[in-house]
């Protein structure tokens, strides 16, 4: 897709097909001979890992759907039956439930990679935005999937999140009833969540197609943040995707799958919550409602807003902050004013980035505990205050640090080319 | 645009008949699109049978003074508390301006009715309210567990305190627990889901 095609159909059948539907050419140009920067490190392997996990979720999910019953009286039992009675159901259910977690681990690493190496900057803004769209769709899919087993956390998680919608002015109540299809989370809600949970992964697959299309126009970024040179120097900066990166990606995928297998086989329930093995009860709320781990930082941001901001009351403010935390990623390419992509050459911003990662993890911690507990037992230092400070930093990183640093920071000297960075002197 | 079918239109001049057709066709397509979209949006609203699943009958004679029960109505909890004299007195003594939410939130009464205790009950001894916290929907704890700082209900999710009239007094919940439509069918049975007015209009015995 970038540069002229180098595909040469070798057999008669391939020639025949190439004149009618050049699909082999597309695959060849995209995944075999695609010129890829020669200096990609392992942070670049998570895209391939994500593609594998999307397939794992779709295949295991279609199998689960053959046995799952989307009814408030049978859903819980049907999932138990899958894990106990259906042949290999224990395996497939465990792959699906843990696969969601591994999917999110990979997407977070993939996104932090983008933040560190400036992958969102021109000319890759659309590529980045499509990535944020995929992430949002994954959040929605994971949320609705977690409702399906109809345990206590399923039910009350759905209750809390749909009630957040009720915070919207004027339309909130009507919108909430519309989502529920009734007067509470119930049968209609479960049934439609199942329908959408089945649908959205295929929408994700379609957006992934666009994401890769947008990737293959400018080509991959890379750790030094320089573009590959055009013309005859291009060969010096790049390697063909196959075999160099098929092997590197393949190796990373195998290692990641090995860790995944440890969870699937030996720790199938550690990432779940004990309360979700109690069937949903609309009359009893669990003592602590916590979402799945991958939502915890946003849950902390939601709970950090405990005060009214002008005409916006605390509840709506929390909802806006939570969605704003993701929404701000859409405009990130225009907030970062620095022309230097890679943090390797941004001595100050690099530290702000490292603290941003710490803040994100810290928010996850705040989301998991009671906001009124004390951090490390220090009397008076509530998790609420930590959460508020980290929420402030989360937004400040995008709204203050990145715009200002691009103007005041003096970047380090960068190598002349990717070739020089990899093959040249040790200095680069 | 050149003259067509005798229409007097050229660039920057009078709109031609063709311009009119473009706009009319575009407008019709937009309206048509909206008309087609609406059924696909509206189907998600509560269905007729869900709406019809309106009312339940509860025998309140089993609820002793100073105790409460939780019943399921429309997929969610409803609290019925048989209040003691002290609880009633406590609820009645509260000044309106001490309430974070001054509205009655009573489905039987028009919106904007002040939230005095009298406006939240049909009979002072029985308080009947929907049991989902108005913050994020948890079921608050009540008698026998934790009645909070105002002797009513306490929501452990984020710490909302409700008083003996189930009005929010402190915490993040924005509104009082709402009072559903209900009426007394006999001295001891309550029908939840119809207001006294609706009930007598449709020929129910209202006690
Ligand atoms: C983006 C991909 C997907 C993600 C992130 C995802 C996530 C989840 C999660 C978190 C659960 C709850 C698991 C548990 O705690 O037990 C779940 C359940 C379920 N999912 Fe998915 N899913 C995905 C794709 C699919 C697809 C494509 C289908 C169907 C074709 C599907 C069908 C199901 C079914 C039937 C359940 C209920 C059984 C169970 O709880 O294990 N999922 N999903
Ligand atoms: S849901 Fe009751 S206080 Fe938040």
JSON list of C-alpha atoms in Angstrom, two decimals, chain B:
[
{"chain": "B", "resi": 1, "resn": "UNK", "atom": "CA", "xyz": [-26.85, 25.62, -14.66]},
{"chain": "B", "resi": 2, "resn": "UNK", "atom": "CA", "xyz": [-28.28, 25.92, -18.14]},
{"chain": "B", "resi": 3, "resn": "UNK", "atom": "CA", "xyz": [-31.89, 26.49, -18.90]},
{"chain": "B", "resi": 4, "resn": "UNK", "atom": "CA", "xyz": [-33.81, 23.26, -18.70]},
{"chain": "B", "resi": 5, "resn": "UNK", "atom": "CA", "xyz": [-37.45, 22.63, -19.21]},
{"chain": "B", "resi": 6, "resn": "UNK", "atom": "CA", "xyz": [-37.89, 26.32, -19.44]},
{"chain": "B", "resi": 7, "resn": "UNK", "atom": "CA", "xyz": [-36.63, 26.89, -15.92]},
{"chain": "B", "resi": 8, "resn": "UNK", "atom": "CA", "xyz": [-34.96, 30.26, -15.61]},
{"chain": "B", "resi": 9, "resn": "UNK", "atom": "CA", "xyz": [-31.85, 29.44, -13.59]},
{"chain": "B", "resi": 10, "resn": "UNK", "atom": "CA", "xyz": [-28.18, 30.00, -14.05]},
{"chain": "B", "resi": 11, "resn": "UNK", "atom": "CA", "xyz": [-25.23, 30.14, -11.70]},
{"chain": "B", "resi": 12, "resn": "UNK", "atom": "CA", "xyz": [-25.72, 32.69, -8.97]},
{"chain": "B", "resi": 13, "resn": "UNK", "atom": "CA", "xyz": [-29.21, 33.51, -10.19]},
{"chain": "B", "resi": 14, "resn": "UNK", "atom": "CA", "xyz": [-32.72, 32.37, -9.43]},
{"chain": "B", "resi": 15, "resn": "UNK", "atom": "CA", "xyz": [-32.85, 28.82, -8.04]},
{"chain": "B", "resi": 16, "resn": "UNK", "atom": "CA", "xyz": [-33.93, 26.47, -10.77]},
{"chain": "B", "resi": 17, "resn": "UNK", "atom": "CA", "xyz": [-36.49, 23.73, -10.69]},
{"chain": "B", "resi": 18, "resn": "UNK", "atom": "CA", "xyz": [-33.64, 21.27, -10.48]},
{"chain": "B", "resi": 19, "resn": "UNK", "atom": "CA", "xyz": [-32.35, 22.93, -7.31]},
{"chain": "B", "resi": 20, "resn": "UNK", "atom": "CA", "xyz": [-35.80, 22.59, -5.89]},
{"chain": "B", "resi": 21, "resn": "UNK", "atom": "CA", "xyz": [-35.89, 18.90, -6.75]},
{"chain": "B", "resi": 22, "resn": "UNK", "atom": "CA", "xyz": [-32.51, 18.33, -5.11]},
{"chain": "B", "resi": 23, "resn": "UNK", "atom": "CA", "xyz": [-33.60, 20.00, -1.92]},
{"chain": "B", "resi": 24, "resn": "UNK", "atom": "CA", "xyz": [-37.00, 18.36, -1.86]},
{"chain": "B", "resi": 25, "resn": "UNK", "atom": "CA", "xyz": [-35.55, 14.92, -2.52]},
{"chain": "B", "resi": 26, "resn": "UNK", "atom": "CA", "xyz": [-32.85, 15.42, 0.11]},
{"chain": "B", "resi": 27, "resn": "UNK", "atom": "CA", "xyz": [-35.43, 16.61, 2.62]},
{"chain": "B", "resi": 28, "resn": "UNK", "atom": "CA", "xyz": [-37.71, 13.68, 1.90]},
{"chain": "B", "resi": 29, "resn": "UNK", "atom": "CA", "xyz": [-34.80, 11.26, 2.30]},
{"chain": "B", "resi": 30, "resn": "UNK", "atom": "CA", "xyz": [-33.88, 12.80, 5.66]},
{"chain": "B", "resi": 31, "resn": "UNK", "atom": "CA", "xyz": [-37.46, 12.62, 6.94]},
{"chain": "B", "resi": 32, "resn": "UNK", "atom": "CA", "xyz": [-37.81, 9.09, 5.58]},
{"chain": "B", "resi": 33, "resn": "UNK", "atom": "CA", "xyz": [-34.56, 8.07, 7.24]},
{"chain": "B", "resi": 34, "resn": "UNK", "atom": "CA", "xyz": [-35.80, 9.43, 10.53]},
{"chain": "B", "resi": 35, "resn": "UNK", "atom": "CA", "xyz": [-39.12, 7.63, 10.18]},
{"chain": "B", "resi": 36, "resn": "UNK", "atom": "CA", "xyz": [-37.34, 4.34, 9.53]},
{"chain": "B", "resi": 37, "resn": "UNK", "atom": "CA", "xyz": [-34.86, 4.88, 12.37]},
{"chain": "B", "resi": 38, "resn": "UNK", "atom": "CA", "xyz": [-37.49, 5.58, 15.00]},
{"chain": "B", "resi": 39, "resn": "UNK", "atom": "CA", "xyz": [-38.96, 2.05, 15.29]},
{"chain": "B", "resi": 40, "resn": "UNK", "atom": "CA", "xyz": [-35.43, 0.71, 15.66]},
{"chain": "B", "resi": 41, "resn": "UNK", "atom": "CA", "xyz": [-34.77, 3.11, 18.50]},
{"chain": "B", "resi": 42, "resn": "UNK", "atom": "CA", "xyz": [-38.14, 2.90, 20.19]},
{"chain": "B", "resi": 43, "resn": "UNK", "atom": "CA", "xyz": [-38.11, -0.92, 20.32]},
{"chain": "B", "resi": 44, "resn": "UNK", "atom": "CA", "xyz": [-35.69, -0.66, 23.23]},
{"chain": "B", "resi": 45, "resn": "UNK", "atom": "CA", "xyz": [-38.20, 1.13, 25.45]},
{"chain": "B", "resi": 46, "resn": "UNK", "atom": "CA", "xyz": [-40.18, -0.93, 28.01]},
{"chain": "B", "resi": 47, "resn": "UNK", "atom": "CA", "xyz": [-42.55, -3.26, 26.13]},
{"chain": "B", "resi": 48, "resn": "UNK", "atom": "CA", "xyz": [-46.31, -3.36, 26.67]},
{"chain": "B", "resi": 49, "resn": "UNK", "atom": "CA", "xyz": [-46.16, -6.45, 28.88]},
{"chain": "B", "resi": 50, "resn": "UNK", "atom": "CA", "xyz": [-43.41, -4.87, 30.98]},
{"chain": "B", "resi": 51, "resn": "UNK", "atom": "CA", "xyz": [-45.55, -1.77, 31.39]},
{"chain": "B", "resi": 52, "resn": "UNK", "atom": "CA", "xyz": [-48.62, -3.88, 32.16]},
{"chain": "B", "resi": 53, "resn": "UNK", "atom": "CA", "xyz": [-46.77, -5.80, 34.82]},
{"chain": "B", "resi": 54, "resn": "UNK", "atom": "CA", "xyz": [-47.82, -2.90, 36.93]},
{"chain": "B", "resi": 55, "resn": "UNK", "atom": "CA", "xyz": [-49.16, -3.83, 40.31]},
{"chain": "B", "resi": 56, "resn": "UNK", "atom": "CA", "xyz": [-48.73, -6.20, 43.23]},
{"chain": "B", "resi": 57, "resn": "UNK", "atom": "CA", "xyz": [-50.77, -6.80, 46.38]},
{"chain": "B", "resi": 58, "resn": "UNK", "atom": "CA", "xyz": [-49.07, -6.91, 49.77]},
{"chain": "B", "resi": 59, "resn": "UNK", "atom": "CA", "xyz": [-50.55, -7.98, 53.09]},
{"chain": "B", "resi": 60, "resn": "UNK", "atom": "CA", "xyz": [-49.14, -5.45, 55.54]},
{"chain": "B", "resi": 61, "resn": "UNK", "atom": "CA", "xyz": [-50.74, -6.96, 58.62]},
{"chain": "B", "resi": 62, "resn": "UNK", "atom": "CA", "xyz": [-47.69, -9.21, 58.93]},
{"chain": "B", "resi": 63, "resn": "UNK", "atom": "CA", "xyz": [-45.40, -6.19, 59.26]},
{"chain": "B", "resi": 64, "resn": "UNK", "atom": "CA", "xyz": [-45.26, -5.51, 62.99]},
{"chain": "B", "resi": 65, "resn": "UNK", "atom": "CA", "xyz": [-44.83, -2.03, 64.40]},
{"chain": "B", "resi": 66, "resn": "UNK", "atom": "CA", "xyz": [-41.15, -1.15, 64.36]},
{"chain": "B", "resi": 67, "resn": "UNK", "atom": "CA", "xyz": [-40.25, -3.57, 61.58]},
{"chain": "B", "resi": 68, "resn": "UNK", "atom": "CA", "xyz": [-40.00, -3.48, 57.81]},
{"chain": "B", "resi": 69, "resn": "UNK", "atom": "CA", "xyz": [-40.20, -5.74, 54.78]},
{"chain": "B", "resi": 70, "resn": "UNK", "atom": "CA", "xyz": [-38.73, -5.48, 51.31]},
{"chain": "B", "resi": 71, "resn": "UNK", "atom": "CA", "xyz": [-40.91, -6.64, 48.43]},
{"chain": "B", "resi": 72, "resn": "UNK", "atom": "CA", "xyz": [-40.09, -6.93, 44.75]},
{"chain": "B", "resi": 73, "resn": "UNK", "atom": "CA", "xyz": [-42.00, -4.67, 42.39]},
{"chain": "B", "resi": 74, "resn": "UNK", "atom": "CA", "xyz": [-41.16, -4.06, 38.75]},
{"chain": "B", "resi": 75, "resn": "UNK", "atom": "CA", "xyz": [-37.85, -5.84, 39.11]},
{"chain": "B", "resi": 76, "resn": "UNK", "atom": "CA", "xyz": [-36.65, -3.79, 42.05]},
{"chain": "B", "resi": 77, "resn": "UNK", "atom": "CA", "xyz": [-37.09, -3.49, 45.81]},
{"chain": "B", "resi": 78, "resn": "UNK", "atom": "CA", "xyz": [-39.85, -1.60, 47.63]},
{"chain": "B", "resi": 79, "resn": "UNK", "atom": "CA", "xyz": [-39.47, -0.90, 51.35]},
{"chain": "B", "resi": 80, "resn": "UNK", "atom": "CA", "xyz": [-42.53, -1.08, 53.59]},
{"chain": "B", "resi": 81, "resn": "UNK", "atom": "CA", "xyz": [-41.84, 0.11, 57.11]},
{"chain": "B", "resi": 82, "resn": "UNK", "atom": "CA", "xyz": [-44.42, 0.03, 59.89]},
{"chain": "B", "resi": 83, "resn": "UNK", "atom": "CA", "xyz": [-43.21, 3.08, 61.76]},
{"chain": "B", "resi": 84, "resn": "UNK", "atom": "CA", "xyz": [-43.26, 3.61, 65.51]},
{"chain": "B", "resi": 85, "resn": "UNK", "atom": "CA", "xyz": [-44.72, 6.74, 67.10]},
{"chain": "B", "resi": 86, "resn": "UNK", "atom": "CA", "xyz": [-41.20, 8.08, 67.63]},
{"chain": "B", "resi": 87, "resn": "UNK", "atom": "CA", "xyz": [-40.22, 7.50, 64.01]},
{"chain": "B", "resi": 88, "resn": "UNK", "atom": "CA", "xyz": [-43.32, 9.31, 62.82]},
{"chain": "B", "resi": 89, "resn": "UNK", "atom": "CA", "xyz": [-42.74, 12.20, 65.20]},
{"chain": "B", "resi": 90, "resn": "UNK", "atom": "CA", "xyz": [-39.12, 12.40, 64.11]},
{"chain": "B", "resi": 91, "resn": "UNK", "atom": "CA", "xyz": [-40.11, 12.53, 60.44]},
{"chain": "B", "resi": 92, "resn": "UNK", "atom": "CA", "xyz": [-42.77, 15.17, 61.02]},
{"chain": "B", "resi": 93, "resn": "UNK", "atom": "CA", "xyz": [-40.54, 17.42, 63.09]},
{"chain": "B", "resi": 94, "resn": "UNK", "atom": "CA", "xyz": [-38.04, 18.07, 60.28]},
{"chain": "B", "resi": 95, "resn": "UNK", "atom": "CA", "xyz": [-38.10, 21.57, 58.79]},
{"chain": "B", "resi": 96, "resn": "UNK", "atom": "CA", "xyz": [-38.24, 21.67, 54.98]},
{"chain": "B", "resi": 97, "resn": "UNK", "atom": "CA", "xyz": [-35.09, 23.73, 54.68]},
{"chain": "B", "resi": 98, "resn": "UNK", "atom": "CA", "xyz": [-33.14, 21.04, 56.53]},
{"chain": "B", "resi": 99, "resn": "UNK", "atom": "CA", "xyz": [-33.72, 18.77, 53.52]},
{"chain": "B", "resi": 100, "resn": "UNK", "atom": "CA", "xyz": [-31.22, 18.55, 50.65]},
{"chain": "B", "resi": 101, "resn": "UNK", "atom": "CA", "xyz": [-34.17, 17.59, 48.41]},
{"chain": "B", "resi": 102, "resn": "UNK", "atom": "CA", "xyz": [-37.29, 19.56, 49.32]},
{"chain": "B", "resi": 103, "resn": "UNK", "atom": "CA", "xyz": [-39.65, 17.75, 46.95]},
{"chain": "B", "resi": 104, "resn": "UNK", "atom": "CA", "xyz": [-42.09, 15.05, 48.01]},
{"chain": "B", "resi": 105, "resn": "UNK", "atom": "CA", "xyz": [-41.09, 12.70, 45.13]},
{"chain": "B", "resi": 106, "resn": "UNK", "atom": "CA", "xyz": [-44.46, 11.04, 45.49]},
{"chain": "B", "resi": 107, "resn": "UNK", "atom": "CA", "xyz": [-45.88, 9.51, 42.31]},
{"chain": "B", "resi": 108, "resn": "UNK", "atom": "CA", "xyz": [-49.38, 10.03, 43.72]},
{"chain": "B", "resi": 109, "resn": "UNK", "atom": "CA", "xyz": [-48.88, 13.80, 43.94]},
{"chain": "B", "resi": 110, "resn": "UNK", "atom": "CA", "xyz": [-47.92, 16.42, 41.37]},
{"chain": "B", "resi": 111, "resn": "UNK", "atom": "CA", "xyz": [-44.23, 17.29, 41.01]},
{"chain": "B", "resi": 112, "resn": "UNK", "atom": "CA", "xyz": [-43.18, 20.27, 43.08]},
{"chain": "B", "resi": 113, "resn": "UNK", "atom": "CA", "xyz": [-45.18, 19.20, 46.14]},
{"chain": "B", "resi": 114, "resn": "UNK", "atom": "CA", "xyz": [-43.11, 20.00, 49.25]},
{"chain": "B", "resi": 115, "resn": "UNK", "atom": "CA", "xyz": [-41.46, 17.03, 50.91]},
{"chain": "B", "resi": 116, "resn": "UNK", "atom": "CA", "xyz": [-43.18, 17.09, 54.28]},
{"chain": "B", "resi": 117, "resn": "UNK", "atom": "CA", "xyz": [-43.72, 13.72, 55.88]},
{"chain": "B", "resi": 118, "resn": "UNK", "atom": "CA", "xyz": [-47.47, 14.09, 55.34]},
{"chain": "B", "resi": 119, "resn": "UNK", "atom": "CA", "xyz": [-46.88, 14.31, 51.59]},
{"chain": "B", "resi": 120, "resn": "UNK", "atom": "CA", "xyz": [-44.94, 11.06, 51.53]},
{"chain": "B", "resi": 121, "resn": "UNK", "atom": "CA", "xyz": [-47.42, 8.68, 53.19]},
{"chain": "B", "resi": 122, "resn": "UNK", "atom": "CA", "xyz": [-51.09, 7.78, 52.87]},
{"chain": "B", "resi": 123, "resn": "UNK", "atom": "CA", "xyz": [-51.21, 6.60, 56.46]},
{"chain": "B", "resi": 124, "resn": "UNK", "atom": "CA", "xyz": [-48.50, 7.84, 58.80]},
{"chain": "B", "resi": 125, "resn": "UNK", "atom": "CA", "xyz": [-47.81, 4.39, 60.24]},
{"chain": "B", "resi": 126, "resn": "UNK", "atom": "CA", "xyz": [-46.87, 2.87, 56.87]},
{"chain": "B", "resi": 127, "resn": "UNK", "atom": "CA", "xyz": [-44.01, 4.34, 54.88]},
{"chain": "B", "resi": 128, "resn": "UNK", "atom": "CA", "xyz": [-43.77, 2.81, 51.41]},
{"chain": "B", "resi": 129, "resn": "UNK", "atom": "CA", "xyz": [-40.87, 3.79, 49.12]},
{"chain": "B", "resi": 130, "resn": "UNK", "atom": "CA", "xyz": [-38.85, 2.39, 46.25]},
{"chain": "B", "resi": 131, "resn": "UNK", "atom": "CA", "xyz": [-35.66, 0.86, 47.57]},
{"chain": "B", "resi": 132, "resn": "UNK", "atom": "CA", "xyz": [-32.94, 1.88, 45.13]},
{"chain": "B", "resi": 133, "resn": "UNK", "atom": "CA", "xyz": [-30.60, 4.61, 46.35]},
{"chain": "B", "resi": 134, "resn": "UNK", "atom": "CA", "xyz": [-31.08, 7.69, 44.18]},
{"chain": "B", "resi": 135, "resn": "UNK", "atom": "CA", "xyz": [-27.32, 7.98, 43.84]},
{"chain": "B", "resi": 136, "resn": "UNK", "atom": "CA", "xyz": [-26.31, 4.91, 41.83]},
{"chain": "B", "resi": 137, "resn": "UNK", "atom": "CA", "xyz": [-29.02, 2.41, 42.61]},
{"chain": "B", "resi": 138, "resn": "UNK", "atom": "CA", "xyz": [-27.69, 0.29, 45.48]},
{"chain": "B", "resi": 139, "resn": "UNK", "atom": "CA", "xyz": [-30.22, -1.09, 47.97]},
{"chain": "B", "resi": 140, "resn": "UNK", "atom": "CA", "xyz": [-29.75, 0.83, 51.24]},
{"chain": "B", "resi": 141, "resn": "UNK", "atom": "CA", "xyz": [-29.61, -1.06, 54.54]},
{"chain": "B", "resi": 142, "resn": "UNK", "atom": "CA", "xyz": [-32.41, -0.57, 57.04]},
{"chain": "B", "resi": 143, "resn": "UNK", "atom": "CA", "xyz": [-33.74, -1.94, 60.35]},
{"chain": "B", "resi": 144, "resn": "UNK", "atom": "CA", "xyz": [-31.70, -4.79, 61.70]},
{"chain": "B", "resi": 145, "resn": "UNK", "atom": "CA", "xyz": [-28.60, -3.80, 59.73]},
{"chain": "B", "resi": 146, "resn": "UNK", "atom": "CA", "xyz": [-27.80, -0.11, 59.71]},
{"chain": "B", "resi": 147, "resn": "UNK", "atom": "CA", "xyz": [-30.27, 2.76, 59.81]},
{"chain": "B", "resi": 148, "resn": "UNK", "atom": "CA", "xyz": [-27.67, 5.49, 59.44]},
{"chain": "B", "resi": 149, "resn": "UNK", "atom": "CA", "xyz": [-27.45, 8.76, 61.33]},
{"chain": "B", "resi": 150, "resn": "UNK", "atom": "CA", "xyz": [-31.13, 9.66, 60.77]},
{"chain": "B", "resi": 151, "resn": "UNK", "atom": "CA", "xyz": [-32.72, 6.35, 61.83]},
{"chain": "B", "resi": 152, "resn": "UNK", "atom": "CA", "xyz": [-34.01, 5.52, 58.37]},
{"chain": "B", "resi": 153, "resn": "UNK", "atom": "CA", "xyz": [-31.73, 3.82, 55.88]},
{"chain": "B", "resi": 154, "resn": "UNK", "atom": "CA", "xyz": [-28.04, 3.86, 55.18]},
{"chain": "B", "resi": 155, "resn": "UNK", "atom": "CA", "xyz": [-26.57, 3.20, 51.74]},
{"chain": "B", "resi": 156, "resn": "UNK", "atom": "CA", "xyz": [-23.14, 1.62, 52.20]},
{"chain": "B", "resi": 157, "resn": "UNK", "atom": "CA", "xyz": [-22.08, 2.07, 48.59]},
{"chain": "B", "resi": 158, "resn": "UNK", "atom": "CA", "xyz": [-21.07, 5.70, 48.97]},
{"chain": "B", "resi": 159, "resn": "UNK", "atom": "CA", "xyz": [-22.53, 6.64, 52.34]},
{"chain": "B", "resi": 160, "resn": "UNK", "atom": "CA", "xyz": [-26.00, 8.17, 51.89]},
{"chain": "B", "resi": 161, "resn": "UNK", "atom": "CA", "xyz": [-28.16, 8.63, 54.99]},
{"chain": "B", "resi": 162, "resn": "UNK", "atom": "CA", "xyz": [-31.96, 8.63, 54.74]},
{"chain": "B", "resi": 163, "resn": "UNK", "atom": "CA", "xyz": [-34.35, 9.64, 57.53]},
{"chain": "B", "resi": 164, "resn": "UNK", "atom": "CA", "xyz": [-37.51, 7.97, 58.84]},
{"chain": "B", "resi": 165, "resn": "UNK", "atom": "CA", "xyz": [-39.44, 9.42, 55.92]},
{"chain": "B", "resi": 166, "resn": "UNK", "atom": "CA", "xyz": [-36.77, 8.00, 53.54]},
{"chain": "B", "resi": 167, "resn": "UNK", "atom": "CA", "xyz": [-35.66, 11.51, 52.63]},
{"chain": "B", "resi": 168, "resn": "UNK", "atom": "CA", "xyz": [-31.99, 12.05, 51.81]},
{"chain": "B", "resi": 169, "resn": "UNK", "atom": "CA", "xyz": [-30.26, 13.91, 54.63]},
{"chain": "B", "resi": 170, "resn": "UNK", "atom": "CA", "xyz": [-26.55, 13.46, 53.99]},
{"chain": "B", "resi": 171, "resn": "UNK", "atom": "CA", "xyz": [-24.32, 11.86, 51.35]},
{"chain": "B", "resi": 172, "resn": "UNK", "atom": "CA", "xyz": [-24.08, 11.88, 47.58]},
{"chain": "B", "resi": 173, "resn": "UNK", "atom": "CA", "xyz": [-27.65, 10.80, 46.77]},
{"chain": "B", "resi": 174, "resn": "UNK", "atom": "CA", "xyz": [-29.43, 13.76, 45.16]},
{"chain": "B", "resi": 175, "resn": "UNK", "atom": "CA", "xyz": [-33.08, 12.85, 45.80]},
{"chain": "B", "resi": 176, "resn": "UNK", "atom": "CA", "xyz": [-35.43, 11.34, 48.36]},
{"chain": "B", "resi": 177, "resn": "UNK", "atom": "CA", "xyz": [-36.37, 7.70, 47.86]},
{"chain": "B", "resi": 178, "resn": "UNK", "atom": "CA", "xyz": [-39.44, 7.96, 45.61]},
{"chain": "B", "resi": 179, "resn": "UNK", "atom": "CA", "xyz": [-42.90, 6.94, 46.75]},
{"chain": "B", "resi": 180, "resn": "UNK", "atom": "CA", "xyz": [-44.58, 4.64, 44.20]},
{"chain": "B", "resi": 181, "resn": "UNK", "atom": "CA", "xyz": [-48.25, 4.81, 43.26]},
{"chain": "B", "resi": 182, "resn": "UNK", "atom": "CA", "xyz": [-50.19, 2.75, 45.81]},
{"chain": "B", "resi": 183, "resn": "UNK", "atom": "CA", "xyz": [-53.47, 2.61, 47.69]},
{"chain": "B", "resi": 184, "resn": "UNK", "atom": "CA", "xyz": [-55.01, 0.67, 50.55]},
{"chain": "B", "resi": 185, "resn": "UNK", "atom": "CA", "xyz": [-57.39, -1.91, 49.20]},
{"chain": "B", "resi": 186, "resn": "UNK", "atom": "CA", "xyz": [-58.50, -2.94, 52.68]},
{"chain": "B", "resi": 187, "resn": "UNK", "atom": "CA", "xyz": [-57.32, -2.04, 56.16]},
{"chain": "B", "resi": 188, "resn": "UNK", "atom": "CA", "xyz": [-54.43, -4.46, 55.78]},
{"chain": "B", "resi": 189, "resn": "UNK", "atom": "CA", "xyz": [-53.71, -4.89, 52.09]},
{"chain": "B", "resi": 190, "resn": "UNK", "atom": "CA", "xyz": [-51.80, -2.46, 49.93]},
{"chain": "B", "resi": 191, "resn": "UNK", "atom": "CA", "xyz": [-51.85, -2.48, 46.19]},
{"chain": "B", "resi": 192, "resn": "UNK", "atom": "CA", "xyz": [-48.62, -1.05, 44.75]},
{"chain": "B", "resi": 193, "resn": "UNK", "atom": "CA", "xyz": [-48.67, 0.26, 41.18]},
{"chain": "B", "resi": 194, "resn": "UNK", "atom": "CA", "xyz": [-51.95, 2.22, 41.09]},
{"chain": "B", "resi": 195, "resn": "UNK", "atom": "CA", "xyz": [-52.68, 5.56, 42.71]},
{"chain": "B", "resi": 196, "resn": "UNK", "atom": "CA", "xyz": [-55.89, 5.88, 44.79]},
{"chain": "B", "resi": 197, "resn": "UNK", "atom": "CA", "xyz": [-57.38, 8.01, 42.05]},
{"chain": "B", "resi": 198, "resn": "UNK", "atom": "CA", "xyz": [-56.54, 5.58, 39.24]},
{"chain": "B", "resi": 199, "resn": "UNK", "atom": "CA", "xyz": [-57.82, 2.75, 41.39]},
{"chain": "B", "resi": 200, "resn": "UNK", "atom": "CA", "xyz": [-61.23, 4.26, 42.09]},
{"chain": "B", "resi": 201, "resn": "UNK", "atom": "CA", "xyz": [-61.56, 5.35, 38.46]},
{"chain": "B", "resi": 202, "resn": "UNK", "atom": "CA", "xyz": [-61.11, 1.76, 37.39]},
{"chain": "B", "resi": 203, "resn": "UNK", "atom": "CA", "xyz": [-63.55, 0.45, 39.97]},
{"chain": "B", "resi": 204, "resn": "UNK", "atom": "CA", "xyz": [-61.21, -0.89, 42.64]},
{"chain": "B", "resi": 205, "resn": "UNK", "atom": "CA", "xyz": [-62.29, -0.84, 46.24]},
{"chain": "B", "resi": 206, "resn": "UNK", "atom": "CA", "xyz": [-60.27, 1.85, 47.95]},
{"chain": "B", "resi": 207, "resn": "UNK", "atom": "CA", "xyz": [-60.19, 1.72, 51.70]}
]
